[in-house]
Amino acid sequence: MDVEKVFHMNGGLGDNSYAQNSSLQKKASDMVKHITLKTLEETYISTTPKSLGIADLGCSSGQNTLSTIQDMVEAIDKATGKLPNTPPPEFRIHLNDLPTNDFNATFKILPDFHQALNHQRRHRSSNHDSSVYIAGYPGTFYGRLFPDKCLHFIYSSYSLHWLSKVPPGLYDNNGKSINKGGRMVLILLGRRDRSHVDRGNSFLWELLSRSFANLVSRGEVKQEKLDGYDSHFYAPSRDELEEEVRKDGCFKMELFEMFEIERNSGAYMSHGTAVARTVRAIQESMISHHFGEEILDYLFENYGKLIDEEMGIEDIKPISFITVLRKL
């Protein structure tokens, strides 16, 4: 299976779309938004470019992406107000994801987004006349995506633990697209330590495996078919991340924090159902390609029940990392 061509978040705005089932990712990014925006502000103040290049790696589609852009523009507008005789920069926003990503779902709401953004900027200040340019850059971030030194800030939220392929040239790019002093804010799932028995994230895969096993016992999936399915997920430990940064040699880790996401307590669905719908929005393209679409409803309905049962016994919370890297 060519993961790079098959894997993508569910597009559109339907019930099973990523746009409608990414509230957990939104909750997590909001928890550490103060770090993201402070880092962006510090990067801008230290460089004061007339044209500020920002990239969102693994942007997916939907409102989450645009709300992050809105927060970033607002933060820089406020930072500019603190600098004497400094007009706000133009913004070059580079949205990146695999070619199969539903970029159109984002592009279709751009006109309304620009209108609302400009209204807010006029309301905040009369000095708002800089432009915000947004473009899509389809392709894997394991290879080269952008020209030399065109970026000042890179943001990636919950995409680095999904491997579209094993990156053979991991150290060939050496951060060439990001200016000296530029920064990266990376949010991803991780493990508490080097042990691979950390249930913080693995228990979700254990329960998905049990849901598949139920389908095998019902005769709806053959065991051989299940044995041939591999997930492309990897949650690193802090030591592993630090080691990769050290090997690369082009960045300094300025901050590292570990945090947990509290479970959903919505009135319309259980926590297990919310997690199952989130996982379905992410994994459906891979699972349907390998097994067919007919197993999806039962698989994820059962998966949600298993999560609720497990969480009733033990309150297990996935571990997330946020790290800030500065280009040397």
Coordinates of C-alpha atoms in Angstrom, one line a residue:
M1 CA 0.0 0.0 0.0
D2 CA 1.3 3.4 -1.0
V3 CA 0.5 5.3 2.2
E4 CA 1.4 8.7 0.7
K5 CA -1.3 8.2 -2.0
V6 CA -3.9 6.6 0.2
F7 CA -3.7 8.3 3.6
H8 CA -5.7 11.4 4.2
M9 CA -8.2 12.8 6.7
N10 CA -11.8 12.5 5.7
G11 CA -12.7 15.5 3.6
G12 CA -15.8 17.6 3.2
L13 CA -18.1 18.7 6.0
G14 CA -20.2 15.5 6.5
D15 CA -20.8 13.6 9.8
N16 CA -17.6 11.5 9.4
S17 CA -15.4 14.3 8.1
Y18 CA -12.3 15.5 9.9
A19 CA -13.7 19.0 9.9
Q20 CA -16.7 17.8 12.1
N21 CA -14.6 15.4 14.2
S22 CA -11.4 17.2 15.3
S23 CA -12.5 18.8 18.5
L24 CA -10.0 16.8 20.5
Q25 CA -7.1 18.2 18.4
K26 CA -8.6 21.7 18.7
K27 CA -8.8 21.3 22.5
A28 CA -5.2 20.3 22.7
S29 CA -3.9 23.0 20.4
D30 CA -5.9 25.6 22.5
M31 CA -4.3 24.3 25.7
V32 CA -0.8 25.3 24.4
K33 CA -1.8 28.2 22.2
H34 CA -0.1 30.6 24.5
I35 CA 3.2 28.9 23.8
T36 CA 2.6 28.9 20.0
L37 CA 1.7 32.6 19.9
K38 CA 4.4 33.7 22.2
T39 CA 7.0 31.9 20.1
L40 CA 5.6 33.4 16.9
E41 CA 5.7 36.9 18.5
E42 CA 9.3 36.5 19.7
T43 CA 10.3 35.2 16.3
Y44 CA 8.8 38.2 14.6
I45 CA 10.1 40.8 17.0
S46 CA 13.7 39.4 16.7
T47 CA 13.6 39.5 12.8
T48 CA 10.9 42.1 11.9
P49 CA 10.5 40.9 8.3
K50 CA 8.4 42.9 5.9
S51 CA 7.0 39.6 4.6
L52 CA 6.4 37.0 7.2
G53 CA 6.5 33.3 6.0
I54 CA 4.5 30.8 8.0
A55 CA 4.0 27.1 7.2
D56 CA 1.4 24.7 8.7
L57 CA 2.7 21.2 8.1
G58 CA 0.0 18.6 8.1
C59 CA -2.8 21.3 8.0
S60 CA -5.6 18.9 7.0
S61 CA -8.9 20.7 6.2
G62 CA -11.6 22.6 7.9
Q63 CA -12.0 25.4 10.4
N64 CA -9.2 24.3 12.8
T65 CA -6.6 25.4 10.2
L66 CA -8.1 28.8 9.7
S67 CA -8.7 29.6 13.4
T68 CA -5.0 29.0 13.9
I69 CA -4.1 31.4 11.2
Q70 CA -6.5 34.0 12.6
D71 CA -4.8 33.7 16.0
M72 CA -1.4 34.1 14.5
V73 CA -2.4 37.2 12.5
E74 CA -3.9 38.8 15.6
A75 CA -0.8 38.1 17.7
I76 CA 1.5 39.7 15.1
D77 CA -0.8 42.7 14.7
K78 CA -0.6 43.2 18.5
A79 CA 3.2 42.7 18.5
T80 CA 3.6 45.3 15.7
G81 CA 1.7 47.8 17.8
K82 CA 4.4 47.6 20.4
L83 CA 7.1 48.5 17.8
P84 CA 7.5 52.2 17.0
N85 CA 7.2 53.2 13.3
T86 CA 6.8 49.5 12.2
P87 CA 3.9 48.7 9.8
P88 CA 2.5 45.2 10.1
P89 CA 4.1 42.6 7.7
E90 CA 2.4 40.9 4.9
F91 CA 1.6 37.3 5.8
R92 CA 2.5 34.4 3.5
I93 CA 0.7 31.3 4.9
H94 CA 1.8 28.0 3.4
L95 CA -0.7 25.2 4.0
N96 CA 0.9 21.7 3.6
D97 CA -0.5 18.2 3.6
L98 CA -0.4 15.1 1.4
P99 CA -1.8 15.5 -2.1
T100 CA -4.9 13.5 -1.3
N101 CA -5.9 16.1 1.4
D102 CA -9.1 17.9 0.8
F103 CA -7.6 21.4 0.3
N104 CA -10.8 22.5 -1.4
A105 CA -12.7 22.3 1.9
T106 CA -10.5 25.0 3.2
F107 CA -10.3 27.1 0.1
K108 CA -14.1 27.2 -0.2
I109 CA -14.4 29.1 3.1
L110 CA -11.5 31.4 2.5
P111 CA -13.6 34.3 1.1
D112 CA -15.7 34.4 4.3
F113 CA -12.6 34.0 6.4
H114 CA -10.8 36.9 4.7
Q115 CA -13.8 39.1 5.1
A116 CA -14.2 38.3 8.8
L117 CA -10.4 38.7 9.4
N118 CA -10.3 42.1 7.7
H119 CA -13.2 43.3 9.7
Q120 CA -11.6 42.2 13.0
R121 CA -8.3 43.9 12.0
R122 CA -10.0 47.1 11.1
H123 CA -11.8 47.0 14.5
R124 CA -8.6 46.5 16.3
S125 CA -6.5 49.2 14.6
S126 CA -6.5 51.5 11.6
N127 CA -3.0 50.2 10.8
H128 CA -4.2 46.9 9.3
D129 CA -3.5 47.3 5.6
S130 CA -1.1 44.4 5.2
S131 CA -2.3 41.4 3.1
V132 CA -2.7 37.8 4.2
Y133 CA -1.8 35.4 1.3
I134 CA -2.8 31.7 1.8
A135 CA -1.7 29.0 -0.5
G136 CA -1.7 25.2 -0.6
Y137 CA 1.5 23.1 -0.9
P138 CA 0.6 19.5 -1.4
G139 CA 3.4 17.0 -0.8
T140 CA 5.1 15.0 1.9
F141 CA 7.2 17.1 4.4
Y142 CA 9.9 14.4 4.3
G143 CA 11.1 16.0 1.1
R144 CA 11.7 19.6 0.0
L145 CA 8.6 21.7 -0.2
F146 CA 9.6 25.4 -0.1
P147 CA 12.3 27.6 -1.6
D148 CA 15.4 28.6 0.4
K149 CA 14.9 30.8 3.5
C150 CA 11.3 31.7 2.7
L151 CA 9.9 30.8 6.1
H152 CA 10.2 32.3 9.5
F153 CA 7.9 30.1 11.5
I154 CA 6.7 26.5 11.1
Y155 CA 3.7 25.1 12.9
S156 CA 2.7 21.4 13.0
S157 CA -0.1 20.1 15.1
Y158 CA -0.8 16.3 15.4
S159 CA 0.8 15.3 12.1
L160 CA 4.3 14.2 13.0
H161 CA 3.3 10.9 14.6
W162 CA 1.7 9.8 11.3
L163 CA 4.3 8.4 9.0
S164 CA 3.5 8.5 5.3
K165 CA 6.7 6.7 4.7
V166 CA 10.0 5.9 6.3
P167 CA 12.1 9.0 5.7
P168 CA 15.4 7.8 4.1
G169 CA 16.8 11.3 3.7
L170 CA 15.7 12.6 7.0
Y171 CA 18.8 14.8 7.5
D172 CA 19.2 16.0 3.9
N173 CA 17.1 19.1 4.1
N174 CA 18.8 20.6 7.1
G175 CA 16.1 23.3 7.6
K176 CA 17.1 25.1 4.4
S177 CA 13.6 26.6 4.0
I178 CA 13.6 28.4 7.3
N179 CA 15.6 31.5 8.1
K180 CA 18.3 31.7 10.8
G181 CA 16.5 32.5 14.1
G182 CA 13.3 31.1 12.7
R183 CA 11.3 28.7 14.9
M184 CA 9.2 25.6 14.7
V185 CA 6.4 24.7 17.1
L186 CA 5.6 21.0 17.0
I187 CA 2.6 19.3 18.8
L188 CA 2.4 15.6 18.6
L189 CA 1.5 12.5 20.6
G190 CA 4.3 10.9 22.6
R191 CA 5.3 8.4 25.2
R192 CA 6.2 9.1 28.8
D193 CA 9.6 7.3 28.5
R194 CA 11.4 4.9 26.2
S195 CA 9.3 2.0 27.3
H196 CA 6.9 0.9 24.5
V197 CA 4.4 -0.4 27.1
D198 CA 3.2 3.1 27.9
R199 CA -0.6 2.8 27.6
G200 CA -1.2 6.5 27.2
N201 CA -1.5 6.1 23.5
S202 CA -1.1 2.4 22.8
F203 CA -4.4 1.5 24.6
L204 CA -6.4 3.2 21.7
W205 CA -4.7 0.8 19.3
E206 CA -5.2 -2.1 21.6
L207 CA -8.9 -1.4 21.6
L208 CA -9.1 -0.9 17.9
S209 CA -7.4 -4.3 17.5
R210 CA -10.1 -5.8 19.7
S211 CA -12.8 -4.2 17.6
F212 CA -11.2 -5.8 14.5
A213 CA -11.0 -9.1 16.4
N214 CA -14.7 -9.0 16.9
L215 CA -15.2 -8.7 13.1
V216 CA -12.9 -11.7 12.6
S217 CA -15.0 -13.7 15.1
R218 CA -18.1 -12.7 13.3
G219 CA -16.6 -13.9 10.0
E220 CA -16.7 -10.5 8.4
V221 CA -12.9 -10.1 8.2
K222 CA -10.4 -12.8 7.5
Q223 CA -7.6 -13.2 10.0
E224 CA -5.1 -13.2 7.1
K225 CA -6.4 -9.8 5.9
L226 CA -6.1 -8.4 9.4
D227 CA -2.5 -9.7 9.7
G228 CA -1.6 -7.8 6.5
Y229 CA -2.7 -4.4 7.9
D230 CA -0.1 -2.2 9.4
S231 CA -0.6 1.1 11.1
H232 CA 1.9 3.9 10.3
F233 CA 1.8 5.6 13.7
Y234 CA 4.7 6.2 16.0
A235 CA 4.6 8.1 19.3
P236 CA 8.2 9.0 20.3
S237 CA 9.6 9.6 23.8
R238 CA 11.3 12.9 24.8
D239 CA 14.7 11.2 24.6
E240 CA 14.1 10.1 21.1
L241 CA 13.0 13.6 20.0
E242 CA 16.1 15.2 21.6
E243 CA 18.3 12.7 19.9
E244 CA 16.8 13.5 16.5
V245 CA 17.3 17.2 17.1
R246 CA 20.9 16.6 18.1
K247 CA 21.6 14.4 15.0
D248 CA 20.2 17.1 12.7
G249 CA 22.4 19.8 14.3
C250 CA 20.5 22.7 12.7
F251 CA 18.1 23.5 15.5
K252 CA 18.2 24.1 19.3
M253 CA 15.3 22.8 21.4
E254 CA 14.2 25.9 23.4
L255 CA 11.2 24.3 25.1
F256 CA 9.7 20.9 25.7
E257 CA 6.5 20.3 27.7
M258 CA 4.3 17.2 28.2
F259 CA 0.5 17.6 28.7
E260 CA -2.7 15.5 28.8
I261 CA -6.0 16.2 27.2
E262 CA -9.0 15.9 29.5
R263 CA -11.8 13.6 28.3
N264 CA -14.8 15.0 26.5
S265 CA -17.9 15.5 28.6
G266 CA -20.3 16.6 25.9
A267 CA -24.1 16.2 26.2
Y268 CA -24.6 14.7 22.8
M269 CA -22.2 11.7 22.8
S270 CA -20.0 9.7 25.1
H271 CA -16.3 10.2 25.3
G272 CA -15.8 6.8 23.6
T273 CA -18.0 7.8 20.7
A274 CA -16.2 11.1 20.3
V275 CA -12.8 9.4 20.3
A276 CA -14.0 6.7 17.8
R277 CA -15.4 9.4 15.5
T278 CA -12.1 11.2 15.6
V279 CA -10.1 8.1 14.9
R280 CA -12.4 7.2 12.1
A281 CA -12.0 10.6 10.5
I282 CA -8.2 10.0 10.5
Q283 CA -8.0 6.3 9.7
E284 CA -11.0 5.6 7.4
S285 CA -9.0 6.1 4.2
M286 CA -6.5 3.5 5.1
I287 CA -9.0 1.0 6.6
S288 CA -11.5 1.2 3.7
H289 CA -8.7 0.8 1.2
H290 CA -7.5 -2.4 2.8
F291 CA -10.7 -3.9 4.1
G292 CA -13.5 -2.2 2.2
E293 CA -16.1 0.3 3.4
E294 CA -18.7 -2.1 4.6
I295 CA -17.0 -2.8 7.9
L296 CA -16.6 0.8 9.0
D297 CA -19.9 1.5 10.8
Y298 CA -19.8 -1.7 13.0
L299 CA -16.0 -1.4 13.6
F300 CA -16.2 2.1 15.0
E301 CA -19.5 1.8 16.9
N302 CA -18.0 -1.2 18.7
Y303 CA -14.7 0.7 19.1
G304 CA -16.5 3.6 20.9
K305 CA -18.2 1.1 23.3
L306 CA -14.9 -0.5 24.1
I307 CA -13.3 2.9 24.9
D308 CA -16.2 3.8 27.2
E309 CA -15.9 0.4 29.0
E310 CA -12.1 0.7 29.4
M311 CA -12.3 4.3 30.6
G312 CA -14.9 3.3 33.2
I313 CA -12.2 1.0 34.7
E314 CA -9.2 3.2 34.3
D315 CA -8.9 6.9 33.4
I316 CA -6.2 6.6 30.7
K317 CA -5.1 9.9 29.0
P318 CA -3.0 10.1 25.9
I319 CA 0.3 12.0 26.3
S320 CA 1.0 15.0 24.0
F321 CA 4.2 17.0 23.6
I322 CA 4.8 20.5 22.5
T323 CA 8.4 21.5 21.6
V324 CA 9.9 24.7 20.2
L325 CA 13.0 24.5 18.0
R326 CA 15.0 27.5 16.9
K327 CA 17.1 27.5 13.7
L328 CA 20.8 28.0 14.4

